[in-house]
């Protein structure tokens, strides 16, 4: 029987490897994540605004998952990723995350959010994913949620996560007040060659497979073609497994790798 799970049965795997949707305990906590989490931990305790940037597919969403999972029960983590909307709509999404029915006007929604977080025993931390798509107006309004002369601490902590051009947006003179409130900045880079090989081996191990399925030369080739970007590593490695299973092969060598890349026209 052919299908998406054919290679899983062929290699006697217990689960699918190289998928972005994995549990926290199966995430490879490399030095990139260790460095980022140490900064985010400080932010959660002392800061009010943090910014994480990185190229698409580099692992930002995985980092968010790790960070939110690390928060203790005194925190209420909020997550919004539909950022390419009007400022009023974005505020309503935040209000909905707080379990509220948003008011009709932006001003009322703004007050509604602040009242909820100020009157709660929990610390509220908002993760705004895909923040590079947010409008300048939306980012300006978010600043008002973390700055008030009447609050001893920020009523709401905000973590902005987005692609590299988010930094250019935040550097605009119209966002100077927001920019100066950034406590933590971290740019998540791709995996190194050593980290890429460890990433491949760990995903195979988590799936109940032998890391020797891929030859060392192929692992190096996967690093070169993916530039260490986890999402691309997943795509290339999965395509190789499908190709091997369809040919009834149990090892992925240079020849099969070359045929696979040419056949599927991935790059």
PDB file of C-alpha atoms in Angstrom:
ATOM      1  CA  UNK A   1       0.000   0.000   0.000  1.00  0.00           C
ATOM      2  CA  UNK A   2       1.520   3.278  -1.116  1.00  0.00           C
ATOM      3  CA  UNK A   3       0.940   6.570   0.600  1.00  0.00           C
ATOM      4  CA  UNK A   4       2.403   9.198   2.826  1.00  0.00           C
ATOM      5  CA  UNK A   5       3.189   6.659   5.567  1.00  0.00           C
ATOM      6  CA  UNK A   6       4.836   4.120   3.271  1.00  0.00           C
ATOM      7  CA  UNK A   7       8.372   5.020   4.317  1.00  0.00           C
ATOM      8  CA  UNK A   8       7.389   4.902   7.987  1.00  0.00           C
ATOM      9  CA  UNK A   9       6.428   1.240   7.633  1.00  0.00           C
ATOM     10  CA  UNK A  10       9.363   0.522   5.344  1.00  0.00           C
ATOM     11  CA  UNK A  11      11.893   1.679   7.941  1.00  0.00           C
ATOM     12  CA  UNK A  12       9.878   0.239  10.865  1.00  0.00           C
ATOM     13  CA  UNK A  13       9.426   3.652  12.442  1.00  0.00           C
ATOM     14  CA  UNK A  14       7.184   4.211  15.432  1.00  0.00           C
ATOM     15  CA  UNK A  15       6.279   7.743  14.357  1.00  0.00           C
ATOM     16  CA  UNK A  16       6.929  10.222  11.585  1.00  0.00           C
ATOM     17  CA  UNK A  17      10.304  11.961  11.761  1.00  0.00           C
ATOM     18  CA  UNK A  18      11.112  15.414  10.410  1.00  0.00           C
ATOM     19  CA  UNK A  19       7.796  17.015  11.219  1.00  0.00           C
ATOM     20  CA  UNK A  20       7.463  20.530  12.612  1.00  0.00           C
ATOM     21  CA  UNK A  21       4.592  19.551  14.893  1.00  0.00           C
ATOM     22  CA  UNK A  22       6.429  17.707  17.653  1.00  0.00           C
ATOM     23  CA  UNK A  23       6.061  17.599  21.418  1.00  0.00           C
ATOM     24  CA  UNK A  24       8.339  19.705  23.600  1.00  0.00           C
ATOM     25  CA  UNK A  25      10.228  16.693  24.939  1.00  0.00           C
ATOM     26  CA  UNK A  26      11.348  15.784  21.405  1.00  0.00           C
ATOM     27  CA  UNK A  27      12.738  19.190  20.489  1.00  0.00           C
ATOM     28  CA  UNK A  28      16.489  19.392  20.028  1.00  0.00           C
ATOM     29  CA  UNK A  29      17.598  22.035  22.514  1.00  0.00           C
ATOM     30  CA  UNK A  30      20.735  23.236  20.783  1.00  0.00           C
ATOM     31  CA  UNK A  31      22.888  26.183  21.810  1.00  0.00           C
ATOM     32  CA  UNK A  32      20.717  28.588  19.780  1.00  0.00           C
ATOM     33  CA  UNK A  33      17.692  27.748  21.898  1.00  0.00           C
ATOM     34  CA  UNK A  34      19.703  27.715  25.128  1.00  0.00           C
ATOM     35  CA  UNK A  35      20.935  31.245  24.459  1.00  0.00           C
ATOM     36  CA  UNK A  36      17.493  32.479  23.405  1.00  0.00           C
ATOM     37  CA  UNK A  37      15.703  30.911  26.380  1.00  0.00           C
ATOM     38  CA  UNK A  38      18.164  32.413  28.871  1.00  0.00           C
ATOM     39  CA  UNK A  39      17.342  35.857  27.499  1.00  0.00           C
ATOM     40  CA  UNK A  40      13.614  35.194  27.408  1.00  0.00           C
ATOM     41  CA  UNK A  41      13.710  33.996  30.999  1.00  0.00           C
ATOM     42  CA  UNK A  42      15.158  37.356  32.013  1.00  0.00           C
ATOM     43  CA  UNK A  43      12.491  39.074  29.929  1.00  0.00           C
ATOM     44  CA  UNK A  44       9.720  37.126  31.645  1.00  0.00           C
ATOM     45  CA  UNK A  45      10.990  38.252  35.047  1.00  0.00           C
ATOM     46  CA  UNK A  46      12.158  41.802  34.424  1.00  0.00           C
ATOM     47  CA  UNK A  47      11.308  43.035  30.947  1.00  0.00           C
ATOM     48  CA  UNK A  48       8.221  44.305  29.205  1.00  0.00           C
ATOM     49  CA  UNK A  49       9.121  43.917  25.521  1.00  0.00           C
ATOM     50  CA  UNK A  50      11.309  41.384  23.705  1.00  0.00           C
ATOM     51  CA  UNK A  51      12.016  40.762  20.023  1.00  0.00           C
ATOM     52  CA  UNK A  52      12.997  37.469  18.382  1.00  0.00           C
ATOM     53  CA  UNK A  53      13.883  37.506  14.701  1.00  0.00           C
ATOM     54  CA  UNK A  54      15.058  34.927  12.192  1.00  0.00           C
ATOM     55  CA  UNK A  55      14.644  33.751   8.635  1.00  0.00           C
ATOM     56  CA  UNK A  56      11.605  31.704   7.704  1.00  0.00           C
ATOM     57  CA  UNK A  57      11.844  28.063   8.737  1.00  0.00           C
ATOM     58  CA  UNK A  58      14.724  28.614  11.144  1.00  0.00           C
ATOM     59  CA  UNK A  59      12.795  27.461  14.237  1.00  0.00           C
ATOM     60  CA  UNK A  60      11.130  30.535  15.734  1.00  0.00           C
ATOM     61  CA  UNK A  61       7.818  28.745  16.336  1.00  0.00           C
ATOM     62  CA  UNK A  62       9.660  25.882  18.033  1.00  0.00           C
ATOM     63  CA  UNK A  63      11.415  28.382  20.273  1.00  0.00           C
ATOM     64  CA  UNK A  64       8.066  29.945  21.192  1.00  0.00           C
ATOM     65  CA  UNK A  65       6.730  26.516  22.124  1.00  0.00           C
ATOM     66  CA  UNK A  66       9.725  25.868  24.383  1.00  0.00           C
ATOM     67  CA  UNK A  67       9.465  29.285  26.008  1.00  0.00           C
ATOM     68  CA  UNK A  68       5.742  29.137  26.746  1.00  0.00           C
ATOM     69  CA  UNK A  69       6.179  25.625  28.122  1.00  0.00           C
ATOM     70  CA  UNK A  70       8.896  26.879  30.483  1.00  0.00           C
ATOM     71  CA  UNK A  71       6.623  29.463  32.156  1.00  0.00           C
ATOM     72  CA  UNK A  72       5.278  28.557  35.570  1.00  0.00           C
ATOM     73  CA  UNK A  73       1.622  28.677  36.594  1.00  0.00           C
ATOM     74  CA  UNK A  74       1.820  32.309  37.635  1.00  0.00           C
ATOM     75  CA  UNK A  75       1.868  33.232  33.934  1.00  0.00           C
ATOM     76  CA  UNK A  76      -0.912  33.334  31.403  1.00  0.00           C
ATOM     77  CA  UNK A  77       0.584  32.913  27.942  1.00  0.00           C
ATOM     78  CA  UNK A  78      -1.348  34.472  25.054  1.00  0.00           C
ATOM     79  CA  UNK A  79      -0.598  33.723  21.405  1.00  0.00           C
ATOM     80  CA  UNK A  80      -1.672  35.692  18.326  1.00  0.00           C
ATOM     81  CA  UNK A  81      -0.347  35.052  14.814  1.00  0.00           C
ATOM     82  CA  UNK A  82      -2.959  36.720  12.599  1.00  0.00           C
ATOM     83  CA  UNK A  83      -1.041  39.990  12.510  1.00  0.00           C
ATOM     84  CA  UNK A  84      -1.751  41.273   8.995  1.00  0.00           C
ATOM     85  CA  UNK A  85      -4.942  42.993  10.100  1.00  0.00           C
ATOM     86  CA  UNK A  86      -6.009  46.470  11.169  1.00  0.00           C
ATOM     87  CA  UNK A  87      -4.928  47.589  14.609  1.00  0.00           C
ATOM     88  CA  UNK A  88      -8.478  47.423  15.969  1.00  0.00           C
ATOM     89  CA  UNK A  89      -8.797  43.825  14.766  1.00  0.00           C
ATOM     90  CA  UNK A  90      -5.482  42.864  16.352  1.00  0.00           C
ATOM     91  CA  UNK A  91      -6.581  44.281  19.699  1.00  0.00           C
ATOM     92  CA  UNK A  92      -9.809  42.284  19.431  1.00  0.00           C
ATOM     93  CA  UNK A  93      -7.791  39.115  18.853  1.00  0.00           C
ATOM     94  CA  UNK A  94      -5.823  39.854  22.024  1.00  0.00           C
ATOM     95  CA  UNK A  95      -9.060  40.428  23.921  1.00  0.00           C
ATOM     96  CA  UNK A  96     -10.421  37.096  22.674  1.00  0.00           C
ATOM     97  CA  UNK A  97      -7.247  35.370  23.868  1.00  0.00           C
ATOM     98  CA  UNK A  98      -8.062  36.768  27.305  1.00  0.00           C
ATOM     99  CA  UNK A  99     -11.450  35.053  27.133  1.00  0.00           C
ATOM    100  CA  UNK A 100     -13.390  38.232  26.523  1.00  0.00           C
ATOM    101  CA  UNK A 101     -16.010  39.291  24.026  1.00  0.00           C
ATOM    102  CA  UNK A 102     -14.373  42.331  22.397  1.00  0.00           C
ATOM    103  CA  UNK A 103     -16.104  45.678  22.629  1.00  0.00           C
ATOM    104  CA  UNK A 104     -17.102  47.502  19.459  1.00  0.00           C
ATOM    105  CA  UNK A 105     -14.609  50.374  19.369  1.00  0.00           C
ATOM    106  CA  UNK A 106     -10.819  50.228  19.530  1.00  0.00           C
ATOM    107  CA  UNK A 107     -10.723  52.511  22.562  1.00  0.00           C
ATOM    108  CA  UNK A 108     -13.116  50.289  24.493  1.00  0.00           C
ATOM    109  CA  UNK A 109     -11.229  47.121  23.538  1.00  0.00           C
ATOM    110  CA  UNK A 110      -8.002  48.764  24.663  1.00  0.00           C
ATOM    111  CA  UNK A 111      -9.477  49.567  28.074  1.00  0.00           C
ATOM    112  CA  UNK A 112     -11.035  46.107  28.238  1.00  0.00           C
ATOM    113  CA  UNK A 113      -7.646  44.438  27.809  1.00  0.00           C
ATOM    114  CA  UNK A 114      -5.936  46.622  30.407  1.00  0.00           C
ATOM    115  CA  UNK A 115      -8.694  46.101  32.963  1.00  0.00           C
ATOM    116  CA  UNK A 116      -8.491  42.331  32.551  1.00  0.00           C
ATOM    117  CA  UNK A 117      -4.724  42.073  32.961  1.00  0.00           C
ATOM    118  CA  UNK A 118      -4.576  44.594  35.812  1.00  0.00           C
ATOM    119  CA  UNK A 119      -7.307  42.858  37.790  1.00  0.00           C
ATOM    120  CA  UNK A 120      -5.862  39.383  37.358  1.00  0.00           C
ATOM    121  CA  UNK A 121      -3.636  37.508  39.800  1.00  0.00           C
ATOM    122  CA  UNK A 122      -1.730  36.108  36.836  1.00  0.00           C
ATOM    123  CA  UNK A 123       1.094  37.708  34.865  1.00  0.00           C
ATOM    124  CA  UNK A 124       0.088  38.037  31.229  1.00  0.00           C
ATOM    125  CA  UNK A 125       2.570  37.528  28.409  1.00  0.00           C
ATOM    126  CA  UNK A 126       1.506  38.059  24.803  1.00  0.00           C
ATOM    127  CA  UNK A 127       3.401  36.387  21.970  1.00  0.00           C
ATOM    128  CA  UNK A 128       2.786  38.181  18.697  1.00  0.00           C
ATOM    129  CA  UNK A 129       3.994  35.792  16.003  1.00  0.00           C
ATOM    130  CA  UNK A 130       4.536  36.927  12.407  1.00  0.00           C
ATOM    131  CA  UNK A 131       5.052  40.394  13.847  1.00  0.00           C
ATOM    132  CA  UNK A 132       6.847  41.548  10.692  1.00  0.00           C
ATOM    133  CA  UNK A 133       3.408  41.641   9.047  1.00  0.00           C
ATOM    134  CA  UNK A 134       1.916  43.960  11.671  1.00  0.00           C
ATOM    135  CA  UNK A 135       1.195  47.559  10.697  1.00  0.00           C
ATOM    136  CA  UNK A 136       2.987  50.502  12.271  1.00  0.00           C
ATOM    137  CA  UNK A 137      -0.345  51.585  13.774  1.00  0.00           C
ATOM    138  CA  UNK A 138      -0.824  48.165  15.388  1.00  0.00           C
ATOM    139  CA  UNK A 139       2.688  48.188  16.849  1.00  0.00           C
ATOM    140  CA  UNK A 140       2.093  51.700  18.197  1.00  0.00           C
ATOM    141  CA  UNK A 141      -1.088  50.580  19.934  1.00  0.00           C
ATOM    142  CA  UNK A 142       0.699  47.581  21.425  1.00  0.00           C
ATOM    143  CA  UNK A 143       3.186  49.970  22.997  1.00  0.00           C
ATOM    144  CA  UNK A 144       0.336  51.569  24.908  1.00  0.00           C
ATOM    145  CA  UNK A 145      -0.400  48.172  26.468  1.00  0.00           C
ATOM    146  CA  UNK A 146       3.025  47.984  28.095  1.00  0.00           C
ATOM    147  CA  UNK A 147       3.616  51.589  29.107  1.00  0.00           C
ATOM    148  CA  UNK A 148       1.753  53.467  31.793  1.00  0.00           C
ATOM    149  CA  UNK A 149       2.987  55.928  34.384  1.00  0.00           C
ATOM    150  CA  UNK A 150       0.413  54.531  36.817  1.00  0.00           C
ATOM    151  CA  UNK A 151       1.712  50.943  36.761  1.00  0.00           C
ATOM    152  CA  UNK A 152       4.691  49.819  38.852  1.00  0.00           C
ATOM    153  CA  UNK A 153       5.296  47.033  36.344  1.00  0.00           C
ATOM    154  CA  UNK A 154       4.143  46.530  32.765  1.00  0.00           C
ATOM    155  CA  UNK A 155       0.531  45.307  32.847  1.00  0.00           C
ATOM    156  CA  UNK A 156       1.263  43.082  29.866  1.00  0.00           C
ATOM    157  CA  UNK A 157       4.556  41.656  28.601  1.00  0.00           C
ATOM    158  CA  UNK A 158       4.868  41.396  24.818  1.00  0.00           C
ATOM    159  CA  UNK A 159       7.153  39.168  22.771  1.00  0.00           C
ATOM    160  CA  UNK A 160       7.386  40.140  19.098  1.00  0.00           C
ATOM    161  CA  UNK A 161       8.487  37.300  16.815  1.00  0.00           C
ATOM    162  CA  UNK A 162       9.095  37.754  13.111  1.00  0.00           C
ATOM    163  CA  UNK A 163      11.397  37.717  10.133  1.00  0.00           C
ATOM    164  CA  UNK A 164      14.448  39.923   9.770  1.00  0.00           C
ATOM    165  CA  UNK A 165      12.611  42.910   8.318  1.00  0.00           C
ATOM    166  CA  UNK A 166      10.837  43.335  11.661  1.00  0.00           C
ATOM    167  CA  UNK A 167      14.020  45.066  12.867  1.00  0.00           C
ATOM    168  CA  UNK A 168      13.766  47.631  10.063  1.00  0.00           C
ATOM    169  CA  UNK A 169      10.157  48.359  10.936  1.00  0.00           C
ATOM    170  CA  UNK A 170      10.951  48.816  14.619  1.00  0.00           C
ATOM    171  CA  UNK A 171      13.778  51.212  13.721  1.00  0.00           C
ATOM    172  CA  UNK A 172      11.347  53.656  12.075  1.00  0.00           C
ATOM    173  CA  UNK A 173      11.270  57.044  13.755  1.00  0.00           C
ATOM    174  CA  UNK A 174       7.506  56.687  14.237  1.00  0.00           C
ATOM    175  CA  UNK A 175       8.198  53.689  16.498  1.00  0.00           C
ATOM    176  CA  UNK A 176      11.049  55.213  18.509  1.00  0.00           C
ATOM    177  CA  UNK A 177       9.101  54.972  21.787  1.00  0.00           C
ATOM    178  CA  UNK A 178       8.467  51.263  21.183  1.00  0.00           C
ATOM    179  CA  UNK A 179      12.034  50.601  20.077  1.00  0.00           C
ATOM    180  CA  UNK A 180      13.470  52.120  23.261  1.00  0.00           C
ATOM    181  CA  UNK A 181      11.339  49.805  25.370  1.00  0.00           C
ATOM    182  CA  UNK A 182      12.836  46.628  23.933  1.00  0.00           C
ATOM    183  CA  UNK A 183      14.608  44.833  26.772  1.00  0.00           C
ATOM    184  CA  UNK A 184      15.759  41.737  24.892  1.00  0.00           C
ATOM    185  CA  UNK A 185      16.711  41.188  21.263  1.00  0.00           C
ATOM    186  CA  UNK A 186      17.797  37.870  19.798  1.00  0.00           C
ATOM    187  CA  UNK A 187      18.319  36.724  16.214  1.00  0.00           C
ATOM    188  CA  UNK A 188      17.815  32.976  15.756  1.00  0.00           C
ATOM    189  CA  UNK A 189      20.338  31.670  13.238  1.00  0.00           C
ATOM    190  CA  UNK A 190      20.276  28.444  11.163  1.00  0.00           C
ATOM    191  CA  UNK A 191      21.874  25.249  12.450  1.00  0.00           C
ATOM    192  CA  UNK A 192      25.587  24.656  12.021  1.00  0.00           C
ATOM    193  CA  UNK A 193      26.768  21.498  10.203  1.00  0.00           C
ATOM    194  CA  UNK A 194      27.313  19.699  13.511  1.00  0.00           C
ATOM    195  CA  UNK A 195      23.904  20.793  14.768  1.00  0.00           C
ATOM    196  CA  UNK A 196      22.278  19.701  11.497  1.00  0.00           C
ATOM    197  CA  UNK A 197      23.719  16.197  11.798  1.00  0.00           C
ATOM    198  CA  UNK A 198      22.582  16.007  15.432  1.00  0.00           C
ATOM    199  CA  UNK A 199      19.144  17.246  14.358  1.00  0.00           C
ATOM    200  CA  UNK A 200      18.812  14.498  11.733  1.00  0.00           C
ATOM    201  CA  UNK A 201      20.030  11.807  14.132  1.00  0.00           C
ATOM    202  CA  UNK A 202      17.701  12.903  16.927  1.00  0.00           C
ATOM    203  CA  UNK A 203      14.618  12.966  14.703  1.00  0.00           C
ATOM    204  CA  UNK A 204      15.407   9.480  13.439  1.00  0.00           C
ATOM    205  CA  UNK A 205      15.975   8.234  16.979  1.00  0.00           C
ATOM    206  CA  UNK A 206      12.688   9.762  18.181  1.00  0.00           C
ATOM    207  CA  UNK A 207      10.948   7.920  15.342  1.00  0.00           C
ATOM    208  CA  UNK A 208      12.505   4.620  16.396  1.00  0.00           C
ATOM    209  CA  UNK A 209      14.891   4.493  13.416  1.00  0.00           C
ATOM    210  CA  UNK A 210      18.636   4.037  13.060  1.00  0.00           C
ATOM    211  CA  UNK A 211      20.648   7.175  12.307  1.00  0.00           C
ATOM    212  CA  UNK A 212      22.734   5.160   9.824  1.00  0.00           C
ATOM    213  CA  UNK A 213      19.808   5.226   7.349  1.00  0.00           C
ATOM    214  CA  UNK A 214      21.474   8.383   6.030  1.00  0.00           C
ATOM    215  CA  UNK A 215      25.165   8.108   5.221  1.00  0.00           C
ATOM    216  CA  UNK A 216      27.458  10.730   6.728  1.00  0.00           C
ATOM    217  CA  UNK A 217      28.086  12.190   3.278  1.00  0.00           C
ATOM    218  CA  UNK A 218      24.333  12.576   2.714  1.00  0.00           C
ATOM    219  CA  UNK A 219      23.918  14.313   6.067  1.00  0.00           C
ATOM    220  CA  UNK A 220      26.626  16.759   5.025  1.00  0.00           C
ATOM    221  CA  UNK A 221      24.867  17.248   1.684  1.00  0.00           C
ATOM    222  CA  UNK A 222      21.571  17.927   3.444  1.00  0.00           C
ATOM    223  CA  UNK A 223      23.290  20.640   5.453  1.00  0.00           C
ATOM    224  CA  UNK A 224      24.732  22.228   2.322  1.00  0.00           C
ATOM    225  CA  UNK A 225      21.467  22.245   0.406  1.00  0.00           C
ATOM    226  CA  UNK A 226      19.332  23.368   3.368  1.00  0.00           C
ATOM    227  CA  UNK A 227      21.854  25.900   4.737  1.00  0.00           C
ATOM    228  CA  UNK A 228      20.970  24.564   8.186  1.00  0.00           C
ATOM    229  CA  UNK A 229      17.339  25.710   8.069  1.00  0.00           C
ATOM    230  CA  UNK A 230      15.275  23.087   9.969  1.00  0.00           C
ATOM    231  CA  UNK A 231      12.187  23.369   7.761  1.00  0.00           C
ATOM    232  CA  UNK A 232      14.282  22.648   4.653  1.00  0.00           C
ATOM    233  CA  UNK A 233      16.125  19.844   6.431  1.00  0.00           C
ATOM    234  CA  UNK A 234      12.739  18.274   7.178  1.00  0.00           C
ATOM    235  CA  UNK A 235      11.626  18.549   3.563  1.00  0.00           C
ATOM    236  CA  UNK A 236      14.831  17.141   2.061  1.00  0.00           C
ATOM    237  CA  UNK A 237      15.169  14.295   4.582  1.00  0.00           C
ATOM    238  CA  UNK A 238      11.514  13.286   4.204  1.00  0.00           C
ATOM    239  CA  UNK A 239      11.795  13.267   0.412  1.00  0.00           C
ATOM    240  CA  UNK A 240      14.869  11.037   0.668  1.00  0.00           C
ATOM    241  CA  UNK A 241      13.004   8.576   2.892  1.00  0.00           C
ATOM    242  CA  UNK A 242      10.078   8.447   0.467  1.00  0.00           C
ATOM    243  CA  UNK A 243      12.463   7.893  -2.440  1.00  0.00           C
ATOM    244  CA  UNK A 244      14.300   5.088  -0.634  1.00  0.00           C
ATOM    245  CA  UNK A 245      11.101   3.320   0.374  1.00  0.00           C
ATOM    246  CA  UNK A 246       9.698   3.524  -3.156  1.00  0.00           C
ATOM    247  CA  UNK A 247      12.874   1.818  -4.420  1.00  0.00           C
ATOM    248  CA  UNK A 248      12.850  -0.756  -1.596  1.00  0.00           C
ATOM    249  CA  UNK A 249      16.200   0.532  -0.332  1.00  0.00           C
ATOM    250  CA  UNK A 250      17.157   0.748   3.326  1.00  0.00           C
ATOM    251  CA  UNK A 251      20.112   3.103   3.043  1.00  0.00           C
ATOM    252  CA  UNK A 252      20.311   6.607   1.614  1.00  0.00           C
ATOM    253  CA  UNK A 253      23.660   7.160  -0.070  1.00  0.00           C
ATOM    254  CA  UNK A 254      25.062   9.851  -2.359  1.00  0.00           C
ATOM    255  CA  UNK A 255      23.621   8.252  -5.492  1.00  0.00           C
ATOM    256  CA  UNK A 256      20.098   8.042  -4.117  1.00  0.00           C
ATOM    257  CA  UNK A 257      20.367  11.540  -2.695  1.00  0.00           C
ATOM    258  CA  UNK A 258      21.373  12.965  -6.087  1.00  0.00           C
ATOM    259  CA  UNK A 259      18.568  11.130  -7.858  1.00  0.00           C
ATOM    260  CA  UNK A 260      16.064  12.302  -5.273  1.00  0.00           C
ATOM    261  CA  UNK A 261      16.964  15.965  -5.502  1.00  0.00           C
ATOM    262  CA  UNK A 262      16.924  15.900  -9.311  1.00  0.00           C
ATOM    263  CA  UNK A 263      13.707  13.900  -9.451  1.00  0.00           C
ATOM    264  CA  UNK A 264      11.691  16.086  -7.134  1.00  0.00           C
ATOM    265  CA  UNK A 265      13.160  19.394  -8.338  1.00  0.00           C
ATOM    266  CA  UNK A 266      13.162  20.745  -4.783  1.00  0.00           C
ATOM    267  CA  UNK A 267      15.817  23.373  -5.463  1.00  0.00           C
TER     268      UNK A 267
END
